[in-house]
């Protein structure tokens, strides 16, 4: 049960509701136990022929009054206990979601979306059930059992009560033996369910791919495997679960038979009346629910514990990125960024991704990072945005280590445009303003859209800026997504703009206009690309090969090292266009001079 | 419209839809093949119910016939001994009913669960297969999260329909019927008295049912919203964090979470009123029995045993009604789930195409567009009267500004969408004549968005296709120079990669996608802006490989860079959905057309 420590604050906060609910529940239990006493008296009066109008009226009224008490009490505990359980569900769901918001990329690289969703929906539900119905069953099974036994002893004496209850321990033994395998099977079912959710989620997201390759049958077979597994696990669990009710009925029935056989002799010697007999049968009947409750309560808490364990595992994850508790004050009116001897690798066993990277980006200057696929150039940006922390060296923003900054300040200074940008299913305007409500500056949204050359595309859409993006709206092309993503970054109005190869799907014409816009705007710029044409106008160009800066300088300087990566790449990209001849006709000097006034 | 009004409107709509799509017959059509098992289950339920209902009658016999003799001290001991043995005999019969009821009850429950699971598996599989075969256009408008919910959660709700609901209904109806019959046999006056309470209970149940149904409907809607928000926010977590939108996202999530809580509270409240009110009626019933029964007893008409049996039955009488009313909510959600599932199953699936099969040697690769018009949404033409021809083995490149319709042409060739007007011919046949799977197998597409399946690198290349083995995968990988990075991975071809593919860079993902396409040796190769994410060096190597591949097959490519298409046999320039010009690079350059403008843009960018 120590797994439930997580929800202790909630329980403390709502202790009065729990208290009231439990009190009402106990009240209902006791009231319930008085009904057989009324019937007992009634039976004895009837048998002895002592019934009169007064006694009949008394019996009938007593039954009605007790019934009303039960009803009122029941309303009380239901509202308090079930109501609070729903509140707990809400509380736990919010807590998990907030945890998700705080976790970093290293967490999301290793956890599947389907699993993470299952925790917030299924696991939270299991905990809710254990804390609602579960608590009720605990109280019922403890108080009902104790009170019933007391009432039985009061009615027929210790010995008879004991004999009537002989079958009880067998139920406990049965429960004891069956619960471990039940918990195990329940967990297997839940795991299998996540497996299935993942399979569906993954494949439906990749439906275009499936269609393009015509592999529907193969995907169907793959699903069939998890589907069958889920069925098997369910049947395994059910085989055991459905044993419960029949066993409980059987054992409580046997208790009744034992009591009848023994009761015959008590009737014979006159030490028990018909009224006593009737009352005991009723009490034995009332015992059935607490006995089932014992079985269910353990089951419910087993499931709850299994779910709670999974939730706790998530809540215990420490984000590797720890925000400083006393963040440094920083003035963001101008921003200077410096990498000082930065080295990085994902973990102790993996190879270095970046080695001794150093550079300085002054305010309103531009820097470009050029390198091959996998050379580590994007990792530079990841580190700057503190998606990971450096292993050695320092990244400084206005001479303050970014680890000493509040993350909010860091993200206020820098806006990122990713290569594969994520857009949300909301209107285009809300995507650009990154807002879930209409609480944004629509003039600024339009300006940002014009800046990133997407305004014309938007104008052509059915609802303009209110067009819904994504699943329930328009399907955007890669280039349109990239430009909306750029508009979003521009709307943020930061001192530094970081573009991670983010115009790759935009056509040349548009790319050129965007680069021109960027030049006009007073922003520091970090550009990651694989193309000389995109980066050549930057104030400073870094060439990264296998995690190390192999060349640095501006376009002109870099070209002078004719054997260097930059010049070779440059040549290759010229060759690539198969326009070598035309190039030769242009004088090298001329073209190098022009470079300084290029697109930025 | 206020929120509540909107909710009501949604509710009405859902009601209408459920009427349209839901048919119990259709749902239980899935159960039909198992009718023998169900019949057996029903038989077992009847036996169990009968055995259980006999039990109070046995007690009544004891109370009326044996106990007076036993507790009467004046009766002779011989008579008393007779009564003792009769009591023991009845007790043994009681024991027998217990054991038999145990066996039949367990047998029934197990058989029902096993059968239910089997049916569920089948429905899930059908549904999933159906989704796989829906046309591409369907996925442009249907939220992904909801599709996942359909296959997993909605079928799970149906599980209840086949197991709890079915057995509850049968058991409780037999139970009720049995009790009513026994009561009439015991004493018809008291039985009529008890039956008077029935309309009251049913009335309360109907009122409750109406109220709770609305709540459940709203709950499911909000739950789906929670799921969508979760899925989206988890996928976009990085963006949320970088844009420092955690607080807003939290607030936004809290809003739906709170909405769900409010509905939950309503649900709890309704139940808190309903259950106790039924209980009050039950007490009234018992009080009435006591009142009228004891009057009858005083006149010598009703024995205490009978009265006691009635009190016992009245308690058993309300339980089936309890359970049936609890079954309401299961049925409610099952009805909604079923109507959603059937709604989806009623979506027309993609055509399987014509009867024309393509041999394993593939096609020649002659493609012709004849006056093709196409619009994703009615009235918004994306392609207007486009005609061109690709000879077998030709390399044709498509250029044009974003949105000119280049990618659409690629989609149409694979028949992801059907043309609105005009015709597309491949090897002289309308593509509608071909079997669609054959067609897509024969056309290799490299898409803009690369999708990585959870599995090994090798699996991601073969995709478990029959015509692609491990050897072909390796060969393809080396052909597109993907083996270079694959061999650097710790597990090489066995390296596990995931859907999010975060361990692979965008360039690597695209190399994988190339290998995947080329491994199947397609007759026609379609590149849809496929080289956007690859660095120049890799791109050159790939182009080299593609050039080799293109020797044996037709190739169509959309590209932004003039360089990619420099050695195309034919360049088609699209402008606002129309074919603006076509020809080889040199031909187009001599014209003073659009291509020249585009070309110069590229040109100037390279030289500036």
PDB file of C-alpha atoms in Angstrom, chain A residues 39 42-43 46 51 56-57 60 63-64 67 70-71 74-75 78-79 82 86-87 89-90 93-94 97-98 100-101 103 105 108-109 113 116-117 120-121 193 196 201-213 215-216 218 220 223-224 227-228 230-231 234 238-239 242-243 246-247 250 253-254 256-257 260 264 267-268 270 274 277-278 281-282 285 372-373 382 387 408 411 416 418-420 422 424-426 433-434 436 471-473 478 483 488 492 504-505 507-509 511 530-531 536 572-574 576-577 579 583 591, chain B residues 62 67 70-71 73 80 84 87 94 98 102 105-106 109-110 113 117-118 121 124-125 128-129 132-134 136 139-144 147-148 153 156 226-227 230-246 250 252-254 257-258 260-261 264-265 267-269 271-273 275-276 279-280 283 287 290-291 294 297-298 304 307-308 311 315 350 402 416 440 447-448 451 453-454 463-465 499-500 502 505-507 516-517 532-537 539-540 560-561 563 599 601-602 605-608:
ATOM      1  CA  UNK A  39     -38.552  -9.509  11.711  1.00  0.00           C
ATOM      2  CA  UNK A  42     -42.553 -10.142  14.432  1.00  0.00           C
ATOM      3  CA  UNK A  43     -42.033 -13.879  13.776  1.00  0.00           C
ATOM      4  CA  UNK A  46     -46.912 -14.325  15.070  1.00  0.00           C
ATOM      5  CA  UNK A  51     -49.979 -10.277  17.211  1.00  0.00           C
ATOM      6  CA  UNK A  56     -48.288  -4.938  13.414  1.00  0.00           C
ATOM      7  CA  UNK A  57     -48.222  -1.145  13.073  1.00  0.00           C
ATOM      8  CA  UNK A  60     -44.456  -2.048   9.573  1.00  0.00           C
ATOM      9  CA  UNK A  63     -39.324  -1.330   8.572  1.00  0.00           C
ATOM     10  CA  UNK A  64     -40.243   1.941   6.822  1.00  0.00           C
ATOM     11  CA  UNK A  67     -35.547   1.903   5.190  1.00  0.00           C
ATOM     12  CA  UNK A  70     -30.665   3.491   5.051  1.00  0.00           C
ATOM     13  CA  UNK A  71     -31.672   5.603   2.067  1.00  0.00           C
ATOM     14  CA  UNK A  74     -26.637   5.788   1.482  1.00  0.00           C
ATOM     15  CA  UNK A  75     -27.113   9.124  -0.277  1.00  0.00           C
ATOM     16  CA  UNK A  78     -22.287   7.875  -2.086  1.00  0.00           C
ATOM     17  CA  UNK A  79     -21.999  11.622  -2.506  1.00  0.00           C
ATOM     18  CA  UNK A  82     -17.769   8.387  -4.765  1.00  0.00           C
ATOM     19  CA  UNK A  86     -13.967  11.457  -8.906  1.00  0.00           C
ATOM     20  CA  UNK A  87     -12.159  14.496  -7.581  1.00  0.00           C
ATOM     21  CA  UNK A  89      -9.253  11.130 -10.563  1.00  0.00           C
ATOM     22  CA  UNK A  90      -9.173  14.763 -11.659  1.00  0.00           C
ATOM     23  CA  UNK A  93      -4.736  13.257 -13.972  1.00  0.00           C
ATOM     24  CA  UNK A  94      -3.679  16.885 -13.611  1.00  0.00           C
ATOM     25  CA  UNK A  97      -0.036  15.796 -17.024  1.00  0.00           C
ATOM     26  CA  UNK A  98       1.976  18.460 -15.229  1.00  0.00           C
ATOM     27  CA  UNK A 100       4.691  15.230 -18.490  1.00  0.00           C
ATOM     28  CA  UNK A 101       5.038  18.936 -19.122  1.00  0.00           C
ATOM     29  CA  UNK A 103       9.981  16.033 -18.551  1.00  0.00           C
ATOM     30  CA  UNK A 105      13.633  14.924 -24.431  1.00  0.00           C
ATOM     31  CA  UNK A 108      10.300  11.183 -24.511  1.00  0.00           C
ATOM     32  CA  UNK A 109      12.868   9.373 -26.610  1.00  0.00           C
ATOM     33  CA  UNK A 113       2.948   8.054 -26.642  1.00  0.00           C
ATOM     34  CA  UNK A 116       2.002   7.685 -21.632  1.00  0.00           C
ATOM     35  CA  UNK A 117      -1.641   8.165 -22.580  1.00  0.00           C
ATOM     36  CA  UNK A 120      -3.415   9.245 -17.692  1.00  0.00           C
ATOM     37  CA  UNK A 121      -6.571   7.388 -18.671  1.00  0.00           C
ATOM     38  CA  UNK A 193      -3.964  -3.450 -24.055  1.00  0.00           C
ATOM     39  CA  UNK A 196      -2.560  -3.009 -28.869  1.00  0.00           C
ATOM     40  CA  UNK A 201      -1.765   4.373 -33.036  1.00  0.00           C
ATOM     41  CA  UNK A 202       1.473   3.755 -34.879  1.00  0.00           C
ATOM     42  CA  UNK A 203      -0.043   2.200 -37.927  1.00  0.00           C
ATOM     43  CA  UNK A 204      -2.829   4.680 -38.316  1.00  0.00           C
ATOM     44  CA  UNK A 205      -0.340   7.535 -38.148  1.00  0.00           C
ATOM     45  CA  UNK A 206       1.588   5.783 -40.880  1.00  0.00           C
ATOM     46  CA  UNK A 207      -1.441   5.002 -43.013  1.00  0.00           C
ATOM     47  CA  UNK A 208      -0.127   6.891 -46.041  1.00  0.00           C
ATOM     48  CA  UNK A 209       2.969   4.790 -45.930  1.00  0.00           C
ATOM     49  CA  UNK A 210       1.000   1.576 -45.618  1.00  0.00           C
ATOM     50  CA  UNK A 211      -1.059   2.522 -48.643  1.00  0.00           C
ATOM     51  CA  UNK A 212       1.914   3.572 -50.711  1.00  0.00           C
ATOM     52  CA  UNK A 213       3.594   0.242 -50.129  1.00  0.00           C
ATOM     53  CA  UNK A 215       1.188  -3.595 -47.157  1.00  0.00           C
ATOM     54  CA  UNK A 216      -2.325  -3.558 -45.654  1.00  0.00           C
ATOM     55  CA  UNK A 218       0.898  -7.510 -43.585  1.00  0.00           C
ATOM     56  CA  UNK A 220      -3.445  -6.609 -40.593  1.00  0.00           C
ATOM     57  CA  UNK A 223      -2.432  -6.450 -35.581  1.00  0.00           C
ATOM     58  CA  UNK A 224      -3.953  -9.907 -35.539  1.00  0.00           C
ATOM     59  CA  UNK A 227      -5.302  -8.825 -30.954  1.00  0.00           C
ATOM     60  CA  UNK A 228      -5.065 -12.567 -30.307  1.00  0.00           C
ATOM     61  CA  UNK A 230      -5.076  -9.577 -25.876  1.00  0.00           C
ATOM     62  CA  UNK A 231      -7.905 -12.091 -26.202  1.00  0.00           C
ATOM     63  CA  UNK A 234      -8.320 -11.644 -21.128  1.00  0.00           C
ATOM     64  CA  UNK A 238     -11.574 -14.236 -16.710  1.00  0.00           C
ATOM     65  CA  UNK A 239     -11.095 -17.934 -16.010  1.00  0.00           C
ATOM     66  CA  UNK A 242     -15.639 -15.579 -12.800  1.00  0.00           C
ATOM     67  CA  UNK A 243     -14.917 -18.147 -10.090  1.00  0.00           C
ATOM     68  CA  UNK A 246     -20.124 -18.863  -7.489  1.00  0.00           C
ATOM     69  CA  UNK A 247     -17.617 -19.757  -4.767  1.00  0.00           C
ATOM     70  CA  UNK A 250     -21.505 -21.831  -2.377  1.00  0.00           C
ATOM     71  CA  UNK A 253     -24.933 -21.499   1.371  1.00  0.00           C
ATOM     72  CA  UNK A 254     -23.000 -24.222   3.128  1.00  0.00           C
ATOM     73  CA  UNK A 256     -26.718 -21.885   6.093  1.00  0.00           C
ATOM     74  CA  UNK A 257     -27.051 -25.684   5.752  1.00  0.00           C
ATOM     75  CA  UNK A 260     -30.101 -25.561   9.800  1.00  0.00           C
ATOM     76  CA  UNK A 264     -32.872 -28.442  14.513  1.00  0.00           C
ATOM     77  CA  UNK A 267     -35.334 -25.979  18.391  1.00  0.00           C
ATOM     78  CA  UNK A 268     -35.902 -29.397  19.904  1.00  0.00           C
ATOM     79  CA  UNK A 270     -36.447 -25.105  23.106  1.00  0.00           C
ATOM     80  CA  UNK A 274     -38.483 -19.417  15.181  1.00  0.00           C
ATOM     81  CA  UNK A 277     -33.866 -18.818  13.362  1.00  0.00           C
ATOM     82  CA  UNK A 278     -35.299 -16.284  10.905  1.00  0.00           C
ATOM     83  CA  UNK A 281     -30.790 -16.696   8.205  1.00  0.00           C
ATOM     84  CA  UNK A 282     -31.088 -12.985   7.486  1.00  0.00           C
ATOM     85  CA  UNK A 285     -27.534 -13.342   4.010  1.00  0.00           C
ATOM     86  CA  UNK A 372      26.754  16.510 -43.151  1.00  0.00           C
ATOM     87  CA  UNK A 373      23.802  14.453 -41.940  1.00  0.00           C
ATOM     88  CA  UNK A 382      19.665  21.052 -28.795  1.00  0.00           C
ATOM     89  CA  UNK A 387      17.198  19.895 -24.414  1.00  0.00           C
ATOM     90  CA  UNK A 408      11.560  30.894 -19.224  1.00  0.00           C
ATOM     91  CA  UNK A 411      13.147  30.527 -24.156  1.00  0.00           C
ATOM     92  CA  UNK A 416      13.443  27.853 -32.834  1.00  0.00           C
ATOM     93  CA  UNK A 418      12.557  23.030 -36.551  1.00  0.00           C
ATOM     94  CA  UNK A 419      13.014  20.969 -39.665  1.00  0.00           C
ATOM     95  CA  UNK A 420      10.001  18.843 -38.885  1.00  0.00           C
ATOM     96  CA  UNK A 422       4.919  20.209 -34.933  1.00  0.00           C
ATOM     97  CA  UNK A 424      -1.367  21.732 -33.226  1.00  0.00           C
ATOM     98  CA  UNK A 425      -4.904  20.958 -34.303  1.00  0.00           C
ATOM     99  CA  UNK A 426      -6.294  24.449 -33.919  1.00  0.00           C
ATOM    100  CA  UNK A 433       0.268  32.876 -31.882  1.00  0.00           C
ATOM    101  CA  UNK A 434       0.671  29.512 -30.128  1.00  0.00           C
ATOM    102  CA  UNK A 436      -5.430  27.959 -27.402  1.00  0.00           C
ATOM    103  CA  UNK A 471      -6.452  16.121 -38.221  1.00  0.00           C
ATOM    104  CA  UNK A 472      -9.782  17.844 -38.597  1.00  0.00           C
ATOM    105  CA  UNK A 473      -8.696  20.588 -40.984  1.00  0.00           C
ATOM    106  CA  UNK A 478       5.876  20.251 -45.777  1.00  0.00           C
ATOM    107  CA  UNK A 483       6.593  28.494 -43.034  1.00  0.00           C
ATOM    108  CA  UNK A 488       5.204  31.107 -35.049  1.00  0.00           C
ATOM    109  CA  UNK A 492       7.452  35.189 -30.444  1.00  0.00           C
ATOM    110  CA  UNK A 504      14.329  22.482 -46.681  1.00  0.00           C
ATOM    111  CA  UNK A 505      10.827  21.887 -47.992  1.00  0.00           C
ATOM    112  CA  UNK A 507      10.835  26.173 -52.819  1.00  0.00           C
ATOM    113  CA  UNK A 508      13.712  28.391 -53.929  1.00  0.00           C
ATOM    114  CA  UNK A 509      11.672  31.400 -54.839  1.00  0.00           C
ATOM    115  CA  UNK A 511      13.229  30.688 -49.617  1.00  0.00           C
ATOM    116  CA  UNK A 530      23.625  21.510 -45.539  1.00  0.00           C
ATOM    117  CA  UNK A 531      23.729  24.071 -48.299  1.00  0.00           C
ATOM    118  CA  UNK A 536      27.167  31.767 -47.261  1.00  0.00           C
ATOM    119  CA  UNK A 572      30.271  20.085 -55.438  1.00  0.00           C
ATOM    120  CA  UNK A 573      27.120  22.083 -55.054  1.00  0.00           C
ATOM    121  CA  UNK A 574      28.083  24.103 -58.028  1.00  0.00           C
ATOM    122  CA  UNK A 576      25.626  19.511 -58.881  1.00  0.00           C
ATOM    123  CA  UNK A 577      23.712  22.102 -60.788  1.00  0.00           C
ATOM    124  CA  UNK A 579      26.306  24.712 -64.534  1.00  0.00           C
ATOM    125  CA  UNK A 583      30.201  29.562 -63.545  1.00  0.00           C
ATOM    126  CA  UNK A 591      31.383  37.227 -57.328  1.00  0.00           C
TER     127      UNK A 591
ATOM    128  CA  UNK B  62     -39.095 -26.080   6.940  1.00  0.00           C
ATOM    129  CA  UNK B  67     -40.360 -26.297  12.861  1.00  0.00           C
ATOM    130  CA  UNK B  70     -39.825 -29.469  16.499  1.00  0.00           C
ATOM    131  CA  UNK B  71     -40.479 -26.602  18.863  1.00  0.00           C
ATOM    132  CA  UNK B  73     -42.781 -29.855  23.445  1.00  0.00           C
ATOM    133  CA  UNK B  80     -40.232 -35.250  16.386  1.00  0.00           C
ATOM    134  CA  UNK B  84     -35.709 -34.162  12.310  1.00  0.00           C
ATOM    135  CA  UNK B  87     -35.396 -31.425   8.071  1.00  0.00           C
ATOM    136  CA  UNK B  94     -30.552 -27.454  -0.229  1.00  0.00           C
ATOM    137  CA  UNK B  98     -25.897 -25.167  -3.945  1.00  0.00           C
ATOM    138  CA  UNK B 102     -22.083 -23.520  -8.396  1.00  0.00           C
ATOM    139  CA  UNK B 105     -22.957 -20.743 -12.708  1.00  0.00           C
ATOM    140  CA  UNK B 106     -19.218 -21.090 -13.229  1.00  0.00           C
ATOM    141  CA  UNK B 109     -19.778 -17.409 -16.819  1.00  0.00           C
ATOM    142  CA  UNK B 110     -16.636 -18.949 -18.256  1.00  0.00           C
ATOM    143  CA  UNK B 113     -16.555 -14.749 -21.336  1.00  0.00           C
ATOM    144  CA  UNK B 117     -13.726 -12.423 -26.154  1.00  0.00           C
ATOM    145  CA  UNK B 118     -13.712 -14.412 -29.371  1.00  0.00           C
ATOM    146  CA  UNK B 121     -11.431 -10.150 -31.271  1.00  0.00           C
ATOM    147  CA  UNK B 124     -11.670  -5.518 -33.574  1.00  0.00           C
ATOM    148  CA  UNK B 125      -9.941  -7.284 -36.431  1.00  0.00           C
ATOM    149  CA  UNK B 128      -8.955  -2.503 -38.027  1.00  0.00           C
ATOM    150  CA  UNK B 129      -8.861  -4.131 -41.441  1.00  0.00           C
ATOM    151  CA  UNK B 132      -6.619   0.024 -43.263  1.00  0.00           C
ATOM    152  CA  UNK B 133      -8.666  -0.111 -46.426  1.00  0.00           C
ATOM    153  CA  UNK B 134     -10.362   3.268 -46.132  1.00  0.00           C
ATOM    154  CA  UNK B 136      -6.693   8.253 -48.258  1.00  0.00           C
ATOM    155  CA  UNK B 139      -7.724  10.250 -43.123  1.00  0.00           C
ATOM    156  CA  UNK B 140      -7.430  13.894 -44.150  1.00  0.00           C
ATOM    157  CA  UNK B 141     -10.515  14.702 -42.108  1.00  0.00           C
ATOM    158  CA  UNK B 142     -10.852  12.090 -39.374  1.00  0.00           C
ATOM    159  CA  UNK B 143      -8.932  12.671 -36.139  1.00  0.00           C
ATOM    160  CA  UNK B 144      -6.320  10.021 -35.499  1.00  0.00           C
ATOM    161  CA  UNK B 147      -9.715   6.134 -34.740  1.00  0.00           C
ATOM    162  CA  UNK B 148      -7.524   4.654 -32.040  1.00  0.00           C
ATOM    163  CA  UNK B 153     -11.824   1.529 -26.117  1.00  0.00           C
ATOM    164  CA  UNK B 156     -13.747  -2.810 -25.054  1.00  0.00           C
ATOM    165  CA  UNK B 226      -8.964  14.499 -23.182  1.00  0.00           C
ATOM    166  CA  UNK B 227      -7.432  11.728 -25.268  1.00  0.00           C
ATOM    167  CA  UNK B 230      -3.075  14.128 -24.471  1.00  0.00           C
ATOM    168  CA  UNK B 231      -1.943  12.564 -27.684  1.00  0.00           C
ATOM    169  CA  UNK B 232      -1.288  15.919 -29.282  1.00  0.00           C
ATOM    170  CA  UNK B 233       0.449  17.504 -26.337  1.00  0.00           C
ATOM    171  CA  UNK B 234       2.679  14.505 -25.730  1.00  0.00           C
ATOM    172  CA  UNK B 235       3.675  14.441 -29.395  1.00  0.00           C
ATOM    173  CA  UNK B 236       4.268  18.183 -29.415  1.00  0.00           C
ATOM    174  CA  UNK B 237       5.868  18.366 -25.980  1.00  0.00           C
ATOM    175  CA  UNK B 238       9.195  19.587 -27.307  1.00  0.00           C
ATOM    176  CA  UNK B 239       7.548  22.477 -29.102  1.00  0.00           C
ATOM    177  CA  UNK B 240       5.489  23.364 -26.044  1.00  0.00           C
ATOM    178  CA  UNK B 241       8.586  23.485 -23.893  1.00  0.00           C
ATOM    179  CA  UNK B 242      10.736  25.432 -26.323  1.00  0.00           C
ATOM    180  CA  UNK B 243       8.006  27.999 -26.781  1.00  0.00           C
ATOM    181  CA  UNK B 244       7.599  28.175 -23.026  1.00  0.00           C
ATOM    182  CA  UNK B 245       3.903  27.340 -23.253  1.00  0.00           C
ATOM    183  CA  UNK B 246       3.750  24.955 -20.310  1.00  0.00           C
ATOM    184  CA  UNK B 250      -1.594  23.141 -18.340  1.00  0.00           C
ATOM    185  CA  UNK B 252      -5.979  24.268 -21.323  1.00  0.00           C
ATOM    186  CA  UNK B 253      -5.759  20.651 -20.164  1.00  0.00           C
ATOM    187  CA  UNK B 254      -7.191  21.599 -16.815  1.00  0.00           C
ATOM    188  CA  UNK B 257     -10.209  17.800 -16.986  1.00  0.00           C
ATOM    189  CA  UNK B 258     -12.476  20.060 -14.927  1.00  0.00           C
ATOM    190  CA  UNK B 260     -14.981  15.873 -16.989  1.00  0.00           C
ATOM    191  CA  UNK B 261     -15.009  16.194 -13.211  1.00  0.00           C
ATOM    192  CA  UNK B 264     -18.608  12.811 -13.094  1.00  0.00           C
ATOM    193  CA  UNK B 265     -20.106  14.570 -10.114  1.00  0.00           C
ATOM    194  CA  UNK B 267     -23.263  11.045 -12.542  1.00  0.00           C
ATOM    195  CA  UNK B 268     -22.492  10.293  -8.884  1.00  0.00           C
ATOM    196  CA  UNK B 269     -25.352  12.528  -7.762  1.00  0.00           C
ATOM    197  CA  UNK B 271     -26.908   7.438  -8.737  1.00  0.00           C
ATOM    198  CA  UNK B 272     -26.940   8.669  -5.146  1.00  0.00           C
ATOM    199  CA  UNK B 273     -30.571   9.604  -5.564  1.00  0.00           C
ATOM    200  CA  UNK B 275     -30.381   3.745  -5.586  1.00  0.00           C
ATOM    201  CA  UNK B 276     -31.737   4.918  -2.204  1.00  0.00           C
ATOM    202  CA  UNK B 279     -34.506   1.093  -1.427  1.00  0.00           C
ATOM    203  CA  UNK B 280     -37.301   3.150   0.142  1.00  0.00           C
ATOM    204  CA  UNK B 283     -39.043  -1.027   2.561  1.00  0.00           C
ATOM    205  CA  UNK B 287     -44.042  -3.002   5.426  1.00  0.00           C
ATOM    206  CA  UNK B 290     -46.205  -7.246   7.126  1.00  0.00           C
ATOM    207  CA  UNK B 291     -49.389  -5.221   7.330  1.00  0.00           C
ATOM    208  CA  UNK B 294     -50.361 -10.451   9.380  1.00  0.00           C
ATOM    209  CA  UNK B 297     -52.366 -14.666   9.229  1.00  0.00           C
ATOM    210  CA  UNK B 298     -54.777 -13.688  11.970  1.00  0.00           C
ATOM    211  CA  UNK B 304     -45.717 -17.412   8.613  1.00  0.00           C
ATOM    212  CA  UNK B 307     -45.039 -14.560   4.593  1.00  0.00           C
ATOM    213  CA  UNK B 308     -41.366 -15.126   5.304  1.00  0.00           C
ATOM    214  CA  UNK B 311     -40.207 -11.120   2.369  1.00  0.00           C
ATOM    215  CA  UNK B 315     -35.649  -8.786  -1.490  1.00  0.00           C
ATOM    216  CA  UNK B 350     -11.235   2.206 -50.994  1.00  0.00           C
ATOM    217  CA  UNK B 402       4.626  25.485 -53.667  1.00  0.00           C
ATOM    218  CA  UNK B 416      -4.609   7.746 -53.436  1.00  0.00           C
ATOM    219  CA  UNK B 440       0.848   0.374 -55.640  1.00  0.00           C
ATOM    220  CA  UNK B 447       7.315  10.300 -49.616  1.00  0.00           C
ATOM    221  CA  UNK B 448       7.908  13.625 -47.989  1.00  0.00           C
ATOM    222  CA  UNK B 451       7.218   6.910 -41.252  1.00  0.00           C
ATOM    223  CA  UNK B 453       7.722   1.545 -37.547  1.00  0.00           C
ATOM    224  CA  UNK B 454       8.754   0.221 -34.169  1.00  0.00           C
ATOM    225  CA  UNK B 463       8.204  -4.100 -44.160  1.00  0.00           C
ATOM    226  CA  UNK B 464       7.629  -7.870 -44.111  1.00  0.00           C
ATOM    227  CA  UNK B 465       6.712  -7.773 -47.766  1.00  0.00           C
ATOM    228  CA  UNK B 499       7.794   5.560 -34.391  1.00  0.00           C
ATOM    229  CA  UNK B 500       9.094   8.889 -33.223  1.00  0.00           C
ATOM    230  CA  UNK B 502      14.191  10.327 -32.502  1.00  0.00           C
ATOM    231  CA  UNK B 505      18.202  12.113 -37.970  1.00  0.00           C
ATOM    232  CA  UNK B 506      15.878  13.399 -40.650  1.00  0.00           C
ATOM    233  CA  UNK B 507      18.443  12.569 -43.300  1.00  0.00           C
ATOM    234  CA  UNK B 516      12.501   0.718 -48.407  1.00  0.00           C
ATOM    235  CA  UNK B 517      11.153   1.851 -51.752  1.00  0.00           C
ATOM    236  CA  UNK B 532      14.824  17.832 -49.263  1.00  0.00           C
ATOM    237  CA  UNK B 533      16.423  16.603 -46.066  1.00  0.00           C
ATOM    238  CA  UNK B 534      19.600  15.053 -47.312  1.00  0.00           C
ATOM    239  CA  UNK B 535      22.944  16.781 -47.393  1.00  0.00           C
ATOM    240  CA  UNK B 536      24.516  17.414 -50.735  1.00  0.00           C
ATOM    241  CA  UNK B 537      27.078  14.695 -50.452  1.00  0.00           C
ATOM    242  CA  UNK B 539      22.163  13.413 -52.166  1.00  0.00           C
ATOM    243  CA  UNK B 540      24.764  13.076 -54.874  1.00  0.00           C
ATOM    244  CA  UNK B 560      12.796  22.123 -55.689  1.00  0.00           C
ATOM    245  CA  UNK B 561      16.264  22.181 -57.002  1.00  0.00           C
ATOM    246  CA  UNK B 563      20.110  20.439 -60.061  1.00  0.00           C
ATOM    247  CA  UNK B 599      15.975  28.573 -63.136  1.00  0.00           C
ATOM    248  CA  UNK B 601      16.137  32.199 -59.176  1.00  0.00           C
ATOM    249  CA  UNK B 602      18.103  29.077 -58.373  1.00  0.00           C
ATOM    250  CA  UNK B 605      20.858  32.043 -55.243  1.00  0.00           C
ATOM    251  CA  UNK B 606      23.777  29.808 -55.887  1.00  0.00           C
ATOM    252  CA  UNK B 607      25.926  32.643 -57.053  1.00  0.00           C
ATOM    253  CA  UNK B 608      25.082  35.257 -54.532  1.00  0.00           C
TER     254      UNK B 608
END
